[in-house]
Amino acid sequence: MLSQDILVVDDEIGIRELLSEILQDEGYSVVVAENAEKARQLRNQAQPRLVLLDIWMPDTDGVTLLKEWARNGQLTMPVVMMSGHATIDTAVEATRIGALDFLEKPIGLQKLLAAVKRALSQPVHDPRAQQAPTLARLGEAEAIKDLASALDSAAAAQGAPILLVGAPGVGFELCARYLNLPDRPFVAPLSNEDFAVAPQELVNKAAGGTLFLRDLAYLDRRAQAGLKSVLAKLEKQKVRIVSASSRPLDALAASVDPELLKALSQLIVPIPSLAEHREDIPRIAEALLAEVVAANRLEPRRFSAQALQLLARQDWPGNLDELANVVKSLALTCREGEIDLAPVSRILSQFSPTGAVPTAPALPEIAAPTAVDMDLPLREARDQFEKYYLERQIELSGGNMSRVAERIGLERTHLYRKLKQLGISMPKKHRPAED
C-alpha cells in the first residue's frame, strides 16, 4: 500500500466496492479491508493518508481498533468512522479517541466526498512531533503493564534518581523517555567525555527535565568524577537523573564509586527481557517492519504467520535492539510481499553458535482430537469441531482468554458468547461478570 492510499475498512463487500468505485472515479487510490485484522496488516505495511472505518465488524469493532491505533502511536492519519446504527455516545467516544468525522449509512455521495476532502486537507502528521511517551513499542503483555506501573510509581517520587536495570537492549531509553514529561528537556549524552569535561553544561541543558545516563556499567572514572561533582546541583535545577545498567548491582560495585552508586540507585526499576514477554514479539516485529518500510519508502512487506512464530521462539539475548536489527535487515534485503520462513531462518542462523538453521516452533503436545462424526448434520459437526478447536486454544494459551482471542482473531465479547454457546467452561478468574 502506498502512502497516498485511502484505506476503506468495512465487512460488507457491497459497501467496500461502492466506496472504492466512487473514490477511484474521483482520482483517489484506494485499498480495502474486510475486517480489523486485514486493516492492521495494511496499516502496518504503510501509513494511508485517510482511513474510512466501519464501526460494526465481526472480529474487532472499529472503535476498539481506533483505540488500539491511538495506544500504539499509529493514529497518525485522519480516520472517518462509518455506521448505519451507531448511537450518539459511540460517535462522541470515537471523536474523543481521535476520529476526525462520522458518516451515517447509507452514505450520500456529496457527504462522502466532502468528508474525504476535509480529511485530506488536514496537516500531514509529523511523526517527529513530541507526544506523550508510551511503552507501546515494548509490547502489551502483563510484564509491560507491571513495568508501566513501576515506572509510574517511581516517577511520583519527585526528583529522586532512578536506576533502570536489565539485560542489554531491553529498551532503557524508551523507559527513561516514558519517565520524562512531554515538552521537558531530555538530555542523553552519547559519550563519557561529556560527563568528564562539561557536566555542569549537561545539567543546564536538562534543567526542568531529565538527564539520562545510558549505561552506568561503562562510565569511566573521569566521567564518574564529573557526574559526582554536579549531583548536589540537580535539585536546584529541577533535573532528574535516570541511569541504566546492563549489569547487576553487585557487579557495578566493583567499578563504580560507592557514593555515586548509592546516589543513583535510590529507586531501582527492573526492565523485563524480551523472553519474559515473548507473546509480544510478533506484534513488535510487525510494528518495527512497518517503521522500516515507511522510513525507507519500500514496497509493502509483511511477515507470514510461521515467520512470526519463529521470531517469537528465539531467546533474543540482545532483546529489542537485536530484534530491531534483524527486522531491518529482513525488510531491506527481502523482496516486496510476504517474508516467510526461509529468509528469517537464514538470518537467525547467524546468531546460532553452531550456525544451525532454527526450525519453526513446535506446538505443545496435546491429545489428538476425537474425529468429527461425519454422519452428523453440518451444523452439529461444525459445533463439534469448534468445541475441540477452542478447548485446544485455551489449553495452548494457559487459560489466558486475551491471548486466545488474539490467536484466533476473535473479539473477546464474541469469544465468550461462542464458549457459552458450545458449553465450554473457562478458568474461573477469566469468566466475565454475569449480567
XYZ file of C-alpha atoms in Angstrom:
435
model
C 0.000 0.000 0.000
C 1.421 3.409 -0.970
C 1.285 6.412 1.324
C -1.311 8.265 -0.784
C -3.939 5.492 -0.479
C -7.321 5.757 1.185
C -7.983 2.645 3.262
C -11.647 1.544 3.352
C -12.476 -0.887 6.175
C -15.927 -2.499 6.066
C -17.152 -6.080 6.401
C -19.881 -5.598 3.751
C -18.467 -6.294 0.300
C -21.097 -4.165 -1.417
C -20.142 -1.079 0.587
C -16.419 -1.685 0.087
C -16.844 -1.964 -3.668
C -19.171 1.043 -3.908
C -16.908 3.354 -1.890
C -13.865 2.133 -3.779
C -15.509 2.819 -7.150
C -16.655 6.297 -6.159
C -13.293 7.329 -4.746
C -11.313 5.878 -7.668
C -13.571 7.787 -10.071
C -12.583 10.938 -8.174
C -8.905 10.148 -8.770
C -8.030 8.669 -5.375
C -6.007 5.480 -4.914
C -7.952 3.027 -2.730
C -7.240 -0.206 -0.866
C -9.888 -2.165 1.029
C -10.000 -4.376 4.134
C -12.870 -6.683 5.064
C -12.105 -6.791 8.782
C -9.914 -5.311 11.532
C -7.147 -7.908 11.137
C -6.670 -7.024 7.458
C -6.791 -3.328 8.362
C -4.000 -3.872 10.911
C -1.840 -5.577 8.287
C -2.334 -2.785 5.766
C -1.710 -0.087 8.385
C 1.482 -1.864 9.472
C 2.744 -2.012 5.898
C 2.463 1.740 5.313
C 0.633 4.823 6.509
C -2.511 5.658 4.499
C -3.478 9.318 4.151
C -7.025 8.536 5.281
C -9.000 5.624 6.750
C -12.759 5.150 6.335
C -13.558 2.798 9.217
C -16.783 0.896 9.840
C -17.815 0.595 13.488
C -19.570 -2.780 13.472
C -17.366 -5.629 12.259
C -17.347 -9.335 13.174
C -13.814 -9.690 14.567
C -12.992 -6.372 16.258
C -15.256 -3.322 16.226
C -13.986 -0.075 14.712
C -13.883 1.852 17.984
C -11.662 -0.828 19.559
C -9.345 -0.730 16.525
C -9.234 3.071 16.756
C -8.236 2.801 20.442
C -5.535 0.277 19.536
C -4.018 2.590 16.919
C -4.132 5.524 19.350
C -2.500 3.457 22.122
C 0.264 2.195 19.804
C 1.058 5.632 18.388
C -0.308 4.578 14.968
C -3.171 7.086 14.790
C -1.060 9.273 12.532
C -3.683 9.707 9.804
C -7.254 11.083 9.840
C -9.959 8.465 10.460
C -13.594 8.872 9.445
C -15.964 6.452 11.195
C -18.952 4.891 9.380
C -22.068 3.194 10.764
C -25.697 2.567 9.990
C -26.856 2.153 13.572
C -24.403 3.828 15.932
C -25.547 5.853 18.916
C -24.553 9.429 19.640
C -22.468 8.124 22.548
C -20.483 5.919 20.162
C -19.834 8.825 17.818
C -18.729 11.020 20.735
C -16.413 8.285 22.048
C -14.828 7.800 18.613
C -14.258 11.551 18.306
C -12.727 11.676 21.796
C -10.299 8.880 20.869
C -9.201 10.725 17.750
C -11.665 10.146 14.883
C -11.963 13.215 12.665
C -15.505 12.729 11.393
C -18.532 10.428 11.397
C -20.628 9.298 8.416
C -24.026 7.682 8.829
C -25.024 4.904 6.407
C -26.364 4.958 3.776
C -23.676 7.477 2.893
C -24.649 10.183 0.420
C -22.207 10.922 -2.392
C -21.763 14.603 -1.542
C -21.313 13.906 2.194
C -18.695 11.243 1.413
C -16.675 13.459 -0.919
C -16.914 16.437 1.441
C -15.675 14.322 4.373
C -12.802 12.910 2.310
C -11.791 16.366 1.061
C -11.924 17.768 4.598
C -9.859 14.880 5.998
C -7.191 15.072 3.294
C -6.848 18.825 3.836
C -5.642 18.186 7.402
C -1.959 18.983 8.043
C 0.289 15.981 7.454
C 1.251 14.413 10.761
C 4.891 14.843 11.666
C 5.991 11.614 13.389
C 8.846 13.566 14.986
C 6.398 15.842 16.809
C 6.642 15.396 20.557
C 3.871 13.270 22.068
C 3.146 11.862 25.478
C 5.634 8.972 25.806
C 4.299 5.427 25.971
C 5.699 1.917 26.334
C 3.731 0.615 23.334
C 6.947 -0.193 21.464
C 7.863 -2.665 24.226
C 4.566 -4.580 23.979
C 1.272 -5.047 25.794
C 1.853 -8.165 27.924
C 1.332 -8.262 31.691
C 5.082 -7.843 32.201
C 4.962 -4.492 30.374
C 1.849 -3.384 32.255
C 3.676 -4.173 35.502
C 6.684 -2.226 34.232
C 4.485 0.798 33.451
C 3.055 0.680 36.986
C 6.548 0.500 38.486
C 7.746 3.434 36.384
C 4.657 5.473 37.271
C 5.316 4.856 40.963
C 8.975 5.821 40.578
C 8.043 8.979 38.679
C 5.767 10.024 41.541
C 8.797 10.229 43.846
C 9.632 13.788 42.876
C 13.214 14.264 41.711
C 14.651 11.042 43.173
C 17.278 9.428 40.888
C 16.080 6.250 39.180
C 18.213 3.280 38.140
C 16.882 1.018 35.378
C 18.407 -2.453 35.435
C 18.135 -5.222 32.850
C 19.843 -7.086 30.027
C 21.382 -5.183 27.096
C 18.866 -3.887 24.552
C 15.731 -4.103 26.714
C 14.694 -0.525 25.953
C 16.341 1.599 28.630
C 15.947 4.854 26.704
C 12.274 4.166 25.953
C 11.676 3.759 29.687
C 13.666 6.893 30.502
C 11.641 8.900 27.982
C 8.443 7.461 29.479
C 9.528 8.944 32.816
C 10.151 12.359 31.241
C 7.202 14.738 30.950
C 6.219 15.912 27.425
C 7.815 19.196 26.322
C 10.512 18.914 29.004
C 14.233 18.650 28.119
C 15.628 15.135 27.690
C 19.431 15.070 27.561
C 21.148 11.751 26.762
C 24.896 12.164 26.095
C 26.431 9.592 23.771
C 29.940 9.893 25.174
C 31.571 9.597 28.613
C 33.632 12.627 27.644
C 30.604 14.910 28.044
C 30.289 13.919 31.710
C 34.058 14.210 32.261
C 34.600 17.596 30.568
C 31.358 19.590 30.903
C 28.971 18.019 33.455
C 27.521 21.401 34.500
C 26.646 22.182 30.879
C 24.651 18.938 30.705
C 22.753 19.883 33.865
C 21.961 23.315 32.423
C 20.602 21.767 29.215
C 18.451 19.323 31.193
C 17.036 21.978 33.561
C 13.425 21.094 34.373
C 13.691 17.716 32.678
C 15.741 14.515 32.584
C 19.446 13.726 32.314
C 19.782 10.150 31.045
C 22.898 8.045 31.648
C 22.858 5.297 29.015
C 24.797 2.589 30.891
C 26.395 3.072 34.276
C 28.408 -0.106 33.708
C 30.543 1.672 31.089
C 31.069 5.011 32.883
C 34.816 5.523 33.324
C 36.447 7.118 36.380
C 36.755 10.618 34.875
C 33.090 10.630 33.864
C 32.107 9.334 37.309
C 34.011 12.175 38.967
C 32.353 14.730 36.701
C 28.886 13.372 37.382
C 29.536 13.206 41.118
C 30.559 16.875 41.110
C 27.106 18.046 39.942
C 24.857 15.736 41.989
C 24.224 18.431 44.590
C 23.081 20.868 41.875
C 20.410 18.638 40.326
C 17.657 19.583 42.771
C 18.199 23.321 42.295
C 17.963 22.927 38.504
C 14.997 20.558 38.881
C 16.830 17.858 36.948
C 16.026 14.195 37.475
C 18.828 11.795 36.619
C 17.796 8.438 35.195
C 20.560 5.853 34.831
C 20.607 2.453 33.177
C 22.744 -0.586 33.892
C 23.155 -3.777 31.886
C 24.970 -5.313 34.862
C 23.526 -6.251 38.282
C 24.257 -4.032 41.273
C 26.818 -6.370 42.820
C 28.855 -6.264 39.595
C 28.623 -2.452 39.487
C 30.088 -2.168 42.983
C 33.486 -3.238 41.674
C 33.726 -0.474 39.052
C 31.530 2.436 40.240
C 32.310 4.913 43.009
C 30.301 3.727 46.079
C 28.899 7.179 46.868
C 27.872 7.746 43.263
C 26.235 4.316 43.032
C 24.318 4.920 46.257
C 23.083 8.298 44.994
C 21.985 6.973 41.594
C 20.218 3.839 42.877
C 17.700 5.409 45.261
C 14.902 3.917 43.156
C 15.539 0.719 41.172
C 13.230 -0.481 38.384
C 13.952 -3.839 36.648
C 13.178 -3.963 32.907
C 11.934 -7.375 31.643
C 13.802 -9.108 28.859
C 12.024 -9.924 25.610
C 11.979 -13.613 26.594
C 9.821 -12.702 29.597
C 7.032 -11.419 27.345
C 7.654 -13.276 24.107
C 3.932 -13.160 23.290
C 4.607 -9.521 22.328
C 7.310 -10.401 19.793
C 5.017 -10.855 16.742
C 3.303 -7.518 17.399
C 6.622 -5.738 17.995
C 8.156 -7.281 14.858
C 5.234 -6.142 12.706
C 5.429 -2.605 14.115
C 9.197 -2.477 13.527
C 8.708 -3.722 9.967
C 6.127 -1.002 9.314
C 8.572 1.628 10.598
C 11.385 0.438 8.316
C 9.058 0.240 5.294
C 7.773 3.776 5.907
C 11.193 5.272 6.690
C 12.797 3.784 3.567
C 9.758 4.151 1.294
C 9.780 0.453 0.475
C 7.096 -1.540 -1.265
C 4.711 -3.352 1.120
C 6.191 -6.176 3.168
C 4.660 -8.427 5.809
C 5.673 -11.444 7.871
C 3.964 -14.796 7.358
C 2.364 -16.372 10.418
C 5.100 -19.028 10.503
C 7.844 -16.407 10.316
C 6.322 -14.555 13.273
C 6.129 -17.810 15.252
C 9.804 -18.446 14.519
C 10.775 -14.954 15.693
C 8.738 -15.461 18.870
C 10.581 -18.719 19.599
C 14.041 -17.099 19.736
C 15.714 -16.118 23.025
C 16.922 -12.666 21.808
C 19.853 -12.054 24.197
C 20.153 -8.579 22.633
C 16.431 -8.048 23.241
C 14.627 -5.205 21.434
C 17.794 -3.838 19.822
C 18.664 -7.238 18.341
C 15.107 -7.827 17.103
C 15.068 -4.359 15.503
C 18.326 -5.091 13.639
C 17.021 -8.434 12.364
C 13.718 -6.922 11.203
C 15.513 -4.047 9.465
C 17.843 -6.466 7.682
C 14.902 -8.573 6.501
C 12.962 -5.520 5.324
C 15.873 -4.173 3.294
C 17.016 -7.467 1.768
C 13.752 -9.264 1.001
C 11.541 -8.632 -1.981
C 8.168 -6.990 -1.575
C 5.328 -9.118 -0.292
C 5.475 -11.828 2.327
C 8.620 -12.501 4.370
C 8.415 -16.234 5.032
C 10.388 -18.818 7.000
C 13.362 -19.186 4.653
C 14.892 -15.675 4.924
C 14.096 -15.473 8.642
C 15.783 -18.841 9.250
C 18.851 -17.768 7.264
C 19.420 -14.579 9.213
C 18.686 -16.202 12.589
C 21.221 -18.934 11.839
C 23.922 -16.255 12.035
C 23.081 -15.814 15.721
C 23.388 -19.528 16.486
C 26.758 -20.762 17.850
C 26.627 -23.744 15.518
C 25.209 -21.857 12.570
C 22.263 -24.252 12.553
C 19.107 -23.006 10.906
C 16.346 -22.726 13.529
C 13.193 -24.677 12.939
C 9.635 -23.484 13.224
C 8.265 -23.717 16.768
C 6.527 -26.930 17.664
C 3.165 -26.719 19.377
C 2.796 -28.300 22.810
C 1.791 -31.929 22.914
C -1.966 -32.220 23.189
C -4.099 -35.284 22.921
C -5.382 -35.914 19.413
C -8.999 -34.871 18.899
C -11.834 -37.288 18.604
C -12.686 -37.447 14.912
C -15.645 -35.357 13.868
C -18.667 -37.575 13.279
C -19.136 -37.331 9.517
C -22.730 -38.584 9.792
C -23.838 -35.542 11.795
C -25.723 -32.669 10.191
C -23.398 -29.845 9.089
C -24.243 -27.523 11.990
C -23.674 -30.181 14.655
C -20.414 -31.326 13.030
C -19.212 -27.730 12.910
C -20.076 -27.230 16.599
C -18.175 -30.420 17.446
C -15.085 -29.191 15.617
C -15.333 -25.655 17.082
C -15.632 -27.062 20.600
C -12.434 -29.071 20.239
C -10.666 -26.198 18.474
C -11.479 -23.644 21.194
C -10.662 -26.042 24.048
C -7.270 -26.636 22.407
C -6.609 -22.905 22.038
C -7.472 -22.328 25.696
C -5.022 -25.056 26.703
C -2.287 -23.707 24.404
C -2.727 -20.237 25.916
C -2.680 -21.428 29.510
C -6.226 -20.250 30.098
C -5.393 -16.641 29.118
C -8.543 -15.558 27.296
C -6.989 -12.352 25.932
C -4.323 -14.463 24.271
C -6.932 -16.909 22.929
C -8.914 -14.051 21.373
C -5.750 -12.661 19.785
C -4.577 -16.059 18.465
C -7.850 -16.881 16.733
C -8.721 -13.336 15.609
C -11.987 -13.025 17.524
C -13.121 -10.110 19.706
C -13.341 -11.185 23.357
C -17.081 -10.492 23.692
C -17.761 -12.728 20.678
C -15.397 -15.352 22.091
C -17.236 -15.511 25.430
C -20.547 -15.802 23.593
C -19.211 -18.666 21.480
C -17.816 -20.516 24.526
C -21.151 -20.209 26.310
C -22.998 -21.438 23.213
C -20.758 -24.514 22.953
C -20.830 -25.249 26.681
C -17.103 -24.740 27.178
C -16.053 -23.828 30.719
C -13.364 -21.196 31.316
C -10.880 -20.782 34.145
C -12.808 -19.082 36.941
C -10.680 -15.928 37.009
C -11.355 -15.305 33.304
C -15.137 -15.605 33.446
C -16.936 -12.354 32.594
C -19.305 -10.920 35.190
C -22.843 -12.195 34.894
C -25.375 -9.725 33.582
